[in-house]
PDB file of C-alpha atoms and ligand atoms in Angstrom:
ATOM      1  CA  UNK A  12      -8.301  21.686  12.031  1.00 43.00           C
ATOM      2  CA  UNK A  13     -11.787  21.996  10.526  1.00 50.00           C
ATOM      3  CA  UNK A  14     -12.941  20.440   7.440  1.00 68.00           C
ATOM      4  CA  UNK A  15     -10.071  21.093   5.202  1.00 83.00           C
ATOM      5  CA  UNK A  16      -8.936  18.313   2.986  1.00 91.00           C
ATOM      6  CA  UNK A  17      -5.797  16.689   4.440  1.00 94.00           C
ATOM      7  CA  UNK A  18      -2.839  15.945   2.155  1.00 97.00           C
ATOM      8  CA  UNK A  19       0.093  13.839   3.377  1.00 97.00           C
ATOM      9  CA  UNK A  20       3.430  14.700   1.615  1.00 98.00           C
ATOM     10  CA  UNK A  21       6.195  12.131   1.842  1.00 98.00           C
ATOM     11  CA  UNK A  22       9.356  13.547   0.287  1.00 97.00           C
ATOM     12  CA  UNK A  23      12.831  13.344   1.617  1.00 96.00           C
ATOM     13  CA  UNK A  24      14.259  16.313  -0.221  1.00 96.00           C
ATOM     14  CA  UNK A  25      13.747  19.196   2.108  1.00 96.00           C
ATOM     15  CA  UNK A  26      13.549  21.889  -0.601  1.00 96.00           C
ATOM     16  CA  UNK A  27      11.032  19.953  -2.659  1.00 96.00           C
ATOM     17  CA  UNK A  28       8.980  19.137   0.367  1.00 97.00           C
ATOM     18  CA  UNK A  29       8.809  22.749   1.399  1.00 97.00           C
ATOM     19  CA  UNK A  30       7.840  23.792  -2.085  1.00 97.00           C
ATOM     20  CA  UNK A  31       5.056  21.343  -2.166  1.00 97.00           C
ATOM     21  CA  UNK A  32       3.829  22.126   1.385  1.00 98.00           C
ATOM     22  CA  UNK A  33       3.698  25.833   0.962  1.00 97.00           C
ATOM     23  CA  UNK A  34       1.851  25.472  -2.535  1.00 97.00           C
ATOM     24  CA  UNK A  35      -0.827  23.234  -0.994  1.00 97.00           C
ATOM     25  CA  UNK A  36      -1.104  25.478   2.150  1.00 97.00           C
ATOM     26  CA  UNK A  37      -1.616  28.492  -0.023  1.00 96.00           C
ATOM     27  CA  UNK A  38      -4.788  26.720  -1.331  1.00 95.00           C
ATOM     28  CA  UNK A  39      -6.001  26.170   2.301  1.00 94.00           C
ATOM     29  CA  UNK A  40      -5.293  22.272   2.417  1.00 96.00           C
ATOM     30  CA  UNK A  41      -4.316  20.830   5.647  1.00 96.00           C
ATOM     31  CA  UNK A  42      -0.796  19.548   5.006  1.00 97.00           C
ATOM     32  CA  UNK A  43       1.002  16.779   6.971  1.00 97.00           C
ATOM     33  CA  UNK A  44       4.619  16.057   5.659  1.00 98.00           C
ATOM     34  CA  UNK A  45       7.195  13.193   6.326  1.00 97.00           C
ATOM     35  CA  UNK A  46      10.737  12.762   5.109  1.00 96.00           C
ATOM     36  CA  UNK A  47      10.829   9.008   5.473  1.00 95.00           C
ATOM     37  CA  UNK A  48       8.433   6.115   4.424  1.00 92.00           C
ATOM     38  CA  UNK A  49       8.299   4.975   8.109  1.00 89.00           C
ATOM     39  CA  UNK A  50       7.195   8.309   9.394  1.00 92.00           C
ATOM     40  CA  UNK A  51       4.818   8.633   6.493  1.00 93.00           C
ATOM     41  CA  UNK A  52       3.101   5.302   7.144  1.00 88.00           C
ATOM     42  CA  UNK A  53       2.549   6.298  10.749  1.00 85.00           C
ATOM     43  CA  UNK A  54       1.052   9.707   9.686  1.00 90.00           C
ATOM     44  CA  UNK A  55      -1.213   8.049   7.080  1.00 88.00           C
ATOM     45  CA  UNK A  56      -2.690   5.950   9.795  1.00 81.00           C
ATOM     46  CA  UNK A  57      -2.908   8.792  12.415  1.00 81.00           C
ATOM     47  CA  UNK A  58      -4.346  11.434  10.143  1.00 86.00           C
ATOM     48  CA  UNK A  59      -6.068   9.421   7.433  1.00 86.00           C
ATOM     49  CA  UNK A  60      -5.337  11.978   4.506  1.00 92.00           C
ATOM     50  CA  UNK A  61      -7.577  12.428   1.621  1.00 92.00           C
ATOM     51  CA  UNK A  62      -4.603  12.322  -0.662  1.00 95.00           C
ATOM     52  CA  UNK A  63      -1.063  11.040  -0.619  1.00 97.00           C
ATOM     53  CA  UNK A  64       1.764  12.618  -2.370  1.00 98.00           C
ATOM     54  CA  UNK A  65       4.692  10.311  -2.514  1.00 97.00           C
ATOM     55  CA  UNK A  66       8.328  10.545  -3.623  1.00 96.00           C
ATOM     56  CA  UNK A  67       9.384   7.320  -5.163  1.00 93.00           C
ATOM     57  CA  UNK A  68      13.070   7.737  -4.026  1.00 91.00           C
ATOM     58  CA  UNK A  69      12.968   7.493  -0.241  1.00 93.00           C
ATOM     59  CA  UNK A  70      15.906   6.634   1.960  1.00 93.00           C
ATOM     60  CA  UNK A  71      14.228   3.828   3.976  1.00 92.00           C
ATOM     61  CA  UNK A  72      11.995   2.054   1.670  1.00 90.00           C
ATOM     62  CA  UNK A  73      11.370   1.707  -2.084  1.00 89.00           C
ATOM     63  CA  UNK A  74       8.313   3.807  -3.027  1.00 90.00           C
ATOM     64  CA  UNK A  75       6.773   1.012  -5.026  1.00 89.00           C
ATOM     65  CA  UNK A  76       6.930  -1.353  -1.900  1.00 88.00           C
ATOM     66  CA  UNK A  77       5.430   1.512   0.055  1.00 92.00           C
ATOM     67  CA  UNK A  78       2.413   1.654  -2.397  1.00 92.00           C
ATOM     68  CA  UNK A  79       1.898  -2.054  -2.240  1.00 87.00           C
ATOM     69  CA  UNK A  80       1.905  -2.011   1.610  1.00 85.00           C
ATOM     70  CA  UNK A  81      -0.224   1.027   1.722  1.00 88.00           C
ATOM     71  CA  UNK A  82      -2.793  -0.381  -0.772  1.00 84.00           C
ATOM     72  CA  UNK A  83      -3.199  -3.402   1.513  1.00 77.00           C
ATOM     73  CA  UNK A  84      -5.268  -1.193   3.797  1.00 79.00           C
ATOM     74  CA  UNK A  85      -6.022   2.058   2.121  1.00 83.00           C
ATOM     75  CA  UNK A  86      -7.731   3.283  -1.117  1.00 83.00           C
ATOM     76  CA  UNK A  87      -6.726   6.908  -0.580  1.00 89.00           C
ATOM     77  CA  UNK A  88      -5.478   8.282  -4.050  1.00 92.00           C
ATOM     78  CA  UNK A  89      -1.662   8.279  -4.297  1.00 94.00           C
ATOM     79  CA  UNK A  90       0.063  10.905  -6.576  1.00 96.00           C
ATOM     80  CA  UNK A  91       3.692   9.963  -7.288  1.00 95.00           C
ATOM     81  CA  UNK A  92       6.444  12.409  -7.554  1.00 93.00           C
ATOM     82  CA  UNK A  93       9.180  10.925  -9.684  1.00 88.00           C
ATOM     83  CA  UNK A  94      12.594  11.921 -11.037  1.00 85.00           C
ATOM     84  CA  UNK A  95      13.220  11.408 -14.755  1.00 75.00           C
ATOM     85  CA  UNK A  96      15.652   8.673 -13.915  1.00 80.00           C
ATOM     86  CA  UNK A  97      12.728   6.558 -12.392  1.00 76.00           C
ATOM     87  CA  UNK A  98      10.584   6.140 -15.584  1.00 77.00           C
ATOM     88  CA  UNK A  99      10.320   2.378 -15.163  1.00 80.00           C
ATOM     89  CA  UNK A 100       9.598   2.639 -11.466  1.00 84.00           C
ATOM     90  CA  UNK A 101       6.857   5.018 -12.305  1.00 84.00           C
ATOM     91  CA  UNK A 102       5.020   2.323 -14.273  1.00 82.00           C
ATOM     92  CA  UNK A 103       5.713  -0.174 -11.527  1.00 85.00           C
ATOM     93  CA  UNK A 104       4.232   2.431  -9.086  1.00 89.00           C
ATOM     94  CA  UNK A 105       1.160   2.800 -11.175  1.00 85.00           C
ATOM     95  CA  UNK A 106       0.801  -0.928 -11.446  1.00 83.00           C
ATOM     96  CA  UNK A 107       1.073  -1.237  -7.660  1.00 86.00           C
ATOM     97  CA  UNK A 108      -1.889   1.043  -7.211  1.00 86.00           C
ATOM     98  CA  UNK A 109      -0.670   4.688  -7.512  1.00 90.00           C
ATOM     99  CA  UNK A 110      -3.254   6.950  -9.283  1.00 89.00           C
ATOM    100  CA  UNK A 111      -1.215   9.546 -11.172  1.00 89.00           C
ATOM    101  CA  UNK A 112       2.117  11.121 -11.249  1.00 90.00           C
ATOM    102  CA  UNK A 113       4.197  14.284 -11.581  1.00 92.00           C
ATOM    103  CA  UNK A 114       7.781  14.225 -12.858  1.00 91.00           C
ATOM    104  CA  UNK A 115      10.254  16.705 -11.321  1.00 91.00           C
ATOM    105  CA  UNK A 116      10.732  19.521 -11.869  1.00 91.00           C
ATOM    106  CA  UNK A 117       6.941  20.590 -11.859  1.00 94.00           C
ATOM    107  CA  UNK A 118       5.317  23.926 -11.214  1.00 95.00           C
ATOM    108  CA  UNK A 119       2.680  25.062  -8.746  1.00 96.00           C
ATOM    109  CA  UNK A 120      -0.205  25.160 -11.204  1.00 96.00           C
ATOM    110  CA  UNK A 121       0.510  21.583 -12.532  1.00 94.00           C
ATOM    111  CA  UNK A 122       0.693  20.310  -9.028  1.00 96.00           C
ATOM    112  CA  UNK A 123      -2.481  21.980  -7.910  1.00 96.00           C
ATOM    113  CA  UNK A 124      -4.410  20.818 -10.927  1.00 94.00           C
ATOM    114  CA  UNK A 125      -3.424  17.137 -10.217  1.00 93.00           C
ATOM    115  CA  UNK A 126      -4.238  17.480  -6.538  1.00 95.00           C
ATOM    116  CA  UNK A 127      -7.705  18.914  -7.366  1.00 93.00           C
ATOM    117  CA  UNK A 128      -8.374  16.157  -9.918  1.00 89.00           C
ATOM    118  CA  UNK A 129      -7.501  13.377  -7.400  1.00 91.00           C
ATOM    119  CA  UNK A 130      -9.362  14.899  -4.498  1.00 90.00           C
ATOM    120  CA  UNK A 131     -12.405  15.099  -6.586  1.00 85.00           C
ATOM    121  CA  UNK A 132     -12.569  11.249  -6.839  1.00 73.00           C
ATOM    122  CA  UNK A 133     -11.132  10.523  -3.339  1.00 64.00           C
ATOM    123  CA  UNK A 134     -13.319   8.177  -1.321  1.00 62.00           C
ATOM    124  CA  UNK A 135     -13.672   9.062   2.328  1.00 59.00           C
ATOM    125  CA  UNK A 136     -11.778   6.582   4.473  1.00 57.00           C
ATOM    126  CA  UNK A 137     -13.284   5.678   7.883  1.00 56.00           C
ATOM    127  CA  UNK A 138     -11.384   4.995  10.949  1.00 52.00           C
ATOM    128  CA  UNK A 139     -12.861   1.648  11.466  1.00 54.00           C
ATOM    129  CA  UNK A 140     -11.480   0.571   8.037  1.00 58.00           C
ATOM    130  CA  UNK A 141      -7.940   0.578   9.362  1.00 60.00           C
ATOM    131  CA  UNK A 142      -5.557  -0.839  10.082  1.00 70.00           C
ATOM    132  CA  UNK A 143      -5.875  -4.044  11.937  1.00 81.00           C
ATOM    133  CA  UNK A 144      -7.042  -7.032   9.946  1.00 85.00           C
ATOM    134  CA  UNK A 145      -8.329  -9.998  11.999  1.00 87.00           C
ATOM    135  CA  UNK A 146      -9.012 -13.555  10.864  1.00 90.00           C
ATOM    136  CA  UNK A 147      -9.352 -16.638  12.836  1.00 90.00           C
ATOM    137  CA  UNK A 148      -6.730 -16.559  15.699  1.00 91.00           C
ATOM    138  CA  UNK A 149      -4.638 -13.868  13.819  1.00 93.00           C
ATOM    139  CA  UNK A 150      -4.430 -10.155  13.669  1.00 92.00           C
ATOM    140  CA  UNK A 151      -2.382  -8.198  10.958  1.00 90.00           C
ATOM    141  CA  UNK A 152      -0.999  -4.778  12.057  1.00 86.00           C
ATOM    142  CA  UNK A 153      -0.552  -2.770   8.805  1.00 80.00           C
ATOM    143  CA  UNK A 154       1.502  -0.125  10.457  1.00 76.00           C
ATOM    144  CA  UNK A 155       4.127  -2.256  12.284  1.00 78.00           C
ATOM    145  CA  UNK A 156       3.697  -4.873   9.608  1.00 83.00           C
ATOM    146  CA  UNK A 157       3.379  -7.539  12.240  1.00 88.00           C
ATOM    147  CA  UNK A 158       1.116 -10.613  12.365  1.00 93.00           C
ATOM    148  CA  UNK A 159       0.197 -12.007  15.682  1.00 93.00           C
ATOM    149  CA  UNK A 160      -1.358 -15.169  16.655  1.00 93.00           C
ATOM    150  CA  UNK A 161      -3.123 -14.427  19.888  1.00 89.00           C
ATOM    151  CA  UNK A 162      -0.173 -12.543  21.378  1.00 85.00           C
ATOM    152  CA  UNK A 163       2.585 -14.364  19.723  1.00 92.00           C
ATOM    153  CA  UNK A 164       4.284 -12.832  16.572  1.00 93.00           C
ATOM    154  CA  UNK A 165       4.522 -14.800  13.678  1.00 94.00           C
ATOM    155  CA  UNK A 166       7.773 -14.874  11.631  1.00 93.00           C
ATOM    156  CA  UNK A 167       7.027 -14.099   7.916  1.00 93.00           C
ATOM    157  CA  UNK A 168       9.321 -13.011   5.181  1.00 91.00           C
ATOM    158  CA  UNK A 169       8.491  -9.718   3.325  1.00 86.00           C
ATOM    159  CA  UNK A 170       6.893 -11.643   0.547  1.00 90.00           C
ATOM    160  CA  UNK A 171       4.956 -13.808   2.805  1.00 94.00           C
ATOM    161  CA  UNK A 172       3.755 -10.693   4.762  1.00 92.00           C
ATOM    162  CA  UNK A 173       2.678  -8.922   1.616  1.00 88.00           C
ATOM    163  CA  UNK A 174       0.861 -11.960   0.138  1.00 93.00           C
ATOM    164  CA  UNK A 175      -0.901 -12.464   3.323  1.00 94.00           C
ATOM    165  CA  UNK A 176      -1.861  -8.844   3.643  1.00 88.00           C
ATOM    166  CA  UNK A 177      -3.226  -8.667   0.146  1.00 87.00           C
ATOM    167  CA  UNK A 178      -5.387 -11.628   0.514  1.00 90.00           C
ATOM    168  CA  UNK A 179      -6.408 -10.888   4.095  1.00 89.00           C
ATOM    169  CA  UNK A 180      -7.535  -7.397   2.801  1.00 82.00           C
ATOM    170  CA  UNK A 181      -9.790  -8.946   0.214  1.00 80.00           C
ATOM    171  CA  UNK A 182     -11.728 -11.488   2.292  1.00 81.00           C
ATOM    172  CA  UNK A 183     -14.051 -13.910   0.429  1.00 81.00           C
ATOM    173  CA  UNK A 184     -12.995 -12.471  -2.933  1.00 80.00           C
ATOM    174  CA  UNK A 185     -11.596 -14.800  -5.484  1.00 82.00           C
ATOM    175  CA  UNK A 186      -8.119 -13.388  -6.535  1.00 86.00           C
ATOM    176  CA  UNK A 187      -6.475 -14.535  -9.822  1.00 87.00           C
ATOM    177  CA  UNK A 188      -2.991 -15.781  -9.856  1.00 90.00           C
ATOM    178  CA  UNK A 189      -2.004 -12.657 -12.133  1.00 88.00           C
ATOM    179  CA  UNK A 190      -3.576 -10.195  -9.664  1.00 86.00           C
ATOM    180  CA  UNK A 191      -1.732 -11.708  -6.708  1.00 90.00           C
ATOM    181  CA  UNK A 192       1.610 -11.891  -8.652  1.00 90.00           C
ATOM    182  CA  UNK A 193       1.419  -8.202  -9.686  1.00 85.00           C
ATOM    183  CA  UNK A 194       0.260  -6.969  -6.292  1.00 83.00           C
ATOM    184  CA  UNK A 195       2.866  -8.970  -4.491  1.00 86.00           C
ATOM    185  CA  UNK A 196       5.929  -9.108  -6.730  1.00 85.00           C
ATOM    186  CA  UNK A 197       5.088  -6.473  -9.298  1.00 80.00           C
ATOM    187  CA  UNK A 198       4.066  -6.564 -12.905  1.00 76.00           C
ATOM    188  CA  UNK A 199       7.252  -8.214 -14.139  1.00 82.00           C
ATOM    189  CA  UNK A 200       6.246 -11.328 -12.241  1.00 85.00           C
ATOM    190  CA  UNK A 201       2.804 -11.734 -13.903  1.00 84.00           C
ATOM    191  CA  UNK A 202       2.856 -15.339 -15.351  1.00 86.00           C
ATOM    192  CA  UNK A 203       5.373 -16.655 -12.753  1.00 90.00           C
ATOM    193  CA  UNK A 204       2.656 -18.961 -11.098  1.00 92.00           C
ATOM    194  CA  UNK A 205       5.376 -21.066  -9.586  1.00 93.00           C
ATOM    195  CA  UNK A 206       6.212 -18.168  -7.196  1.00 91.00           C
ATOM    196  CA  UNK A 207       2.765 -17.986  -5.867  1.00 95.00           C
ATOM    197  CA  UNK A 208       2.367 -21.705  -5.574  1.00 95.00           C
ATOM    198  CA  UNK A 209       5.545 -21.885  -3.485  1.00 96.00           C
ATOM    199  CA  UNK A 210       4.683 -18.888  -1.232  1.00 96.00           C
ATOM    200  CA  UNK A 211       1.179 -19.968  -0.695  1.00 97.00           C
ATOM    201  CA  UNK A 212       2.648 -23.293   0.418  1.00 97.00           C
ATOM    202  CA  UNK A 213       4.867 -21.344   2.979  1.00 96.00           C
ATOM    203  CA  UNK A 214       1.948 -19.378   4.268  1.00 97.00           C
ATOM    204  CA  UNK A 215      -0.232 -22.424   4.797  1.00 97.00           C
ATOM    205  CA  UNK A 216       2.497 -24.081   6.662  1.00 97.00           C
ATOM    206  CA  UNK A 217       2.565 -20.900   9.016  1.00 96.00           C
ATOM    207  CA  UNK A 218      -0.973 -20.037   9.447  1.00 96.00           C
ATOM    208  CA  UNK A 219      -2.985 -23.069   8.706  1.00 96.00           C
ATOM    209  CA  UNK A 220      -3.717 -25.584  11.562  1.00 93.00           C
ATOM    210  CA  UNK A 221      -3.747 -28.397   8.843  1.00 95.00           C
ATOM    211  CA  UNK A 222      -1.791 -27.087   5.851  1.00 95.00           C
ATOM    212  CA  UNK A 223      -3.051 -29.820   3.638  1.00 94.00           C
ATOM    213  CA  UNK A 224      -6.769 -28.811   4.323  1.00 95.00           C
ATOM    214  CA  UNK A 225      -6.495 -25.141   4.576  1.00 96.00           C
ATOM    215  CA  UNK A 226      -9.486 -23.144   5.988  1.00 95.00           C
ATOM    216  CA  UNK A 227      -8.103 -19.537   5.289  1.00 96.00           C
ATOM    217  CA  UNK A 228      -6.154 -19.756   1.931  1.00 97.00           C
ATOM    218  CA  UNK A 229      -8.405 -21.586  -0.313  1.00 95.00           C
ATOM    219  CA  UNK A 230      -7.502 -22.823  -3.921  1.00 94.00           C
ATOM    220  CA  UNK A 231      -9.845 -21.725  -6.710  1.00 88.00           C
ATOM    221  CA  UNK A 232      -8.870 -24.496  -9.103  1.00 87.00           C
ATOM    222  CA  UNK A 233      -7.723 -22.962 -12.514  1.00 86.00           C
ATOM    223  CA  UNK A 234      -8.163 -19.426 -11.228  1.00 88.00           C
ATOM    224  CA  UNK A 235      -6.236 -18.429  -8.227  1.00 90.00           C
ATOM    225  CA  UNK A 236      -7.120 -18.316  -4.435  1.00 94.00           C
ATOM    226  CA  UNK A 237      -9.820 -17.006  -2.099  1.00 90.00           C
ATOM    227  CA  UNK A 238      -9.202 -16.032   1.392  1.00 92.00           C
ATOM    228  CA  UNK A 239     -11.686 -16.855   4.089  1.00 90.00           C
ATOM    229  CA  UNK A 240     -11.226 -14.975   7.366  1.00 90.00           C
TER     230      UNK A 240
HETATM  231 CA1   CA B  28      13.868  11.458  -2.993  1.00 86.66          CA
END
């Protein structure tokens, strides 16, 4: 496959997907494409693309949720493909960590210009960066979205999982309440500190040996939380 830059396209509309794939292939990019979020996530791990093109309206997962999960383990640039009816989702997608957007319908030259701009600043992701996060007795598999304690899966809600992932992906770093609320719930939740307090409580009950004296999810008084692996 050589040294060509790899681009992953996740779009369920067959015609748009073919249009994008052929435009990119004509520029010698190596293109991998998927029609669902689940397939896209597994290809992202398998192929470690330099850029991700993501349709926000996918059949199996909300695009904004996909971005939040993806950002838990990858810094690969994301170019959103949105329909005009998804204006508010577009902002949420950018807040969640997308880098740029294209609104349908768009032309080949516009597509290629955005792709070139994002690839210029794309960091190179290394295989060892992904996608198993380990701490204490636990491991988080970012692809299957499962958390194991030794060999036993932990039952977590979607929110609990995402909160744990965001914190565990930033070990040792103080994260403000606002950062956590935006990354886990979305920008509309900034300021709802109560959500965070409740869910941190749930997580401590599930992962800490002594929830009242946590060793992984530490409180930074007046600021937020710090995760110690
Ligand atoms: Ca779609």
